[in-house]
């Protein structure tokens, strides 16, 4: 009798668990319950939704704090938004404003890779800076330039947030490289870590 009660209890528990699995799978589009950058789409399916990011970047000449806000299209995992960034490089202060886009692949999973691009204006803020050539403090009047920054990285998705680990490489007339009698926009690669929410 004990065996019968134990087997019956096991059978009832298994049926209960399987019915719960069926209901939760039906609530997620395509039966795909894996996480993605479009957190908790659930029954909303492919509706466009808000996405934001805050990150810290470090490069060989300074540090930057960045935030971006916009929308993500879950059907294709494309993010479109605007970004603002403050950076301190070589004793100069910069504020950047840009349009930004990223594409995340694969569509869902615990880890997704991405490629992206930012394009906008970089404002070198006026102020006193140290001139290494003369050894004196001098006044920098500031200036504004166009910049472009491609990005490459990955996100680790959790239920409500995603950990962002990536590299972006800035090209701007603020930093020039002299080579063979010509000036070129010098690339500034930066490693960053942040959170998507």
mmCIF file of N, CA and C in Angstrom, residues 59-61 89-90 92 94 122 124 143 145-146 170-178 183-188:
data_model
loop_
_atom_site.group_PDB
_atom_site.id
_atom_site.type_symbol
_atom_site.label_atom_id
_atom_site.label_comp_id
_atom_site.label_asym_id
_atom_site.label_seq_id
_atom_site.Cartn_x
_atom_site.Cartn_y
_atom_site.Cartn_z
ATOM 1 N N UNK A 59 40.103 54.290 -21.304
ATOM 2 C CA UNK A 59 41.024 54.181 -22.424
ATOM 3 C C UNK A 59 42.421 54.580 -21.952
ATOM 4 N N UNK A 60 43.394 54.590 -22.847
ATOM 5 C CA UNK A 60 44.767 54.849 -22.429
ATOM 6 C C UNK A 60 45.045 56.325 -22.136
ATOM 7 N N UNK A 61 44.081 57.209 -22.371
ATOM 8 C CA UNK A 61 44.278 58.629 -22.049
ATOM 9 C C UNK A 61 43.253 59.166 -21.064
ATOM 10 N N UNK A 89 40.009 63.300 -20.725
ATOM 11 C CA UNK A 89 41.130 62.749 -21.476
ATOM 12 C C UNK A 89 42.262 63.763 -21.549
ATOM 13 N N UNK A 90 43.461 63.340 -21.156
ATOM 14 C CA UNK A 90 44.667 64.187 -21.239
ATOM 15 C C UNK A 90 44.478 65.530 -20.552
ATOM 16 N N UNK A 92 41.734 67.264 -20.466
ATOM 17 C CA UNK A 92 40.641 67.990 -21.112
ATOM 18 C C UNK A 92 39.315 67.345 -20.747
ATOM 19 N N UNK A 94 35.351 66.670 -21.877
ATOM 20 C CA UNK A 94 34.512 66.587 -23.068
ATOM 21 C C UNK A 94 33.091 66.182 -22.671
ATOM 22 N N UNK A 122 31.054 66.309 -30.274
ATOM 23 C CA UNK A 122 31.855 66.274 -29.068
ATOM 24 C C UNK A 122 32.245 67.708 -28.725
ATOM 25 N N UNK A 124 34.470 70.051 -26.487
ATOM 26 C CA UNK A 124 35.590 70.180 -25.564
ATOM 27 C C UNK A 124 35.306 71.384 -24.682
ATOM 28 N N UNK A 143 36.187 73.738 -28.007
ATOM 29 C CA UNK A 143 35.736 73.670 -29.401
ATOM 30 C C UNK A 143 34.765 72.507 -29.555
ATOM 31 N N UNK A 145 33.424 69.405 -32.242
ATOM 32 C CA UNK A 145 33.779 68.603 -33.417
ATOM 33 C C UNK A 145 32.784 67.460 -33.594
ATOM 34 N N UNK A 146 32.743 66.933 -34.803
ATOM 35 C CA UNK A 146 31.964 65.743 -35.119
ATOM 36 C C UNK A 146 32.776 64.515 -34.715
ATOM 37 N N UNK A 170 36.649 55.482 -30.739
ATOM 38 C CA UNK A 170 36.247 56.813 -31.172
ATOM 39 C C UNK A 170 37.192 57.415 -32.197
ATOM 40 N N UNK A 171 36.612 58.098 -33.175
ATOM 41 C CA UNK A 171 37.365 58.838 -34.191
ATOM 42 C C UNK A 171 36.861 60.271 -34.173
ATOM 43 N N UNK A 172 37.767 61.229 -33.922
ATOM 44 C CA UNK A 172 37.372 62.626 -33.798
ATOM 45 C C UNK A 172 38.544 63.527 -34.134
ATOM 46 N N UNK A 173 38.284 64.747 -34.657
ATOM 47 C CA UNK A 173 39.372 65.695 -34.886
ATOM 48 C C UNK A 173 39.981 66.242 -33.603
ATOM 49 N N UNK A 174 39.394 65.919 -32.441
ATOM 50 C CA UNK A 174 40.000 66.339 -31.175
ATOM 51 C C UNK A 174 41.382 65.702 -30.989
ATOM 52 N N UNK A 175 41.549 64.485 -31.500
ATOM 53 C CA UNK A 175 42.832 63.779 -31.359
ATOM 54 C C UNK A 175 43.325 63.436 -32.753
ATOM 55 N N UNK A 176 44.422 64.079 -33.159
ATOM 56 C CA UNK A 176 44.968 63.906 -34.507
ATOM 57 C C UNK A 176 46.291 63.159 -34.455
ATOM 58 N N UNK A 177 46.552 62.374 -35.477
ATOM 59 C CA UNK A 177 47.800 61.642 -35.633
ATOM 60 C C UNK A 177 48.515 62.194 -36.862
ATOM 61 N N UNK A 178 49.770 62.605 -36.700
ATOM 62 C CA UNK A 178 50.569 63.130 -37.816
ATOM 63 C C UNK A 178 51.407 61.991 -38.375
ATOM 64 N N UNK A 183 47.664 64.794 -41.423
ATOM 65 C CA UNK A 183 46.989 64.563 -40.148
ATOM 66 C C UNK A 183 45.805 63.626 -40.360
ATOM 67 N N UNK A 184 45.638 62.701 -39.434
ATOM 68 C CA UNK A 184 44.534 61.745 -39.478
ATOM 69 C C UNK A 184 43.827 61.739 -38.121
ATOM 70 N N UNK A 185 42.533 61.411 -38.146
ATOM 71 C CA UNK A 185 41.807 61.237 -36.894
ATOM 72 C C UNK A 185 42.385 60.021 -36.195
ATOM 73 N N UNK A 186 42.913 60.194 -35.007
ATOM 74 C CA UNK A 186 43.541 59.098 -34.277
ATOM 75 C C UNK A 186 42.471 58.286 -33.551
ATOM 76 N N UNK A 187 42.435 56.963 -33.749
ATOM 77 C CA UNK A 187 41.426 56.150 -33.054
ATOM 78 C C UNK A 187 41.749 56.024 -31.570
ATOM 79 N N UNK A 188 40.720 56.097 -30.739
ATOM 80 C CA UNK A 188 40.859 55.942 -29.297
ATOM 81 C C UNK A 188 39.975 54.766 -28.857
#
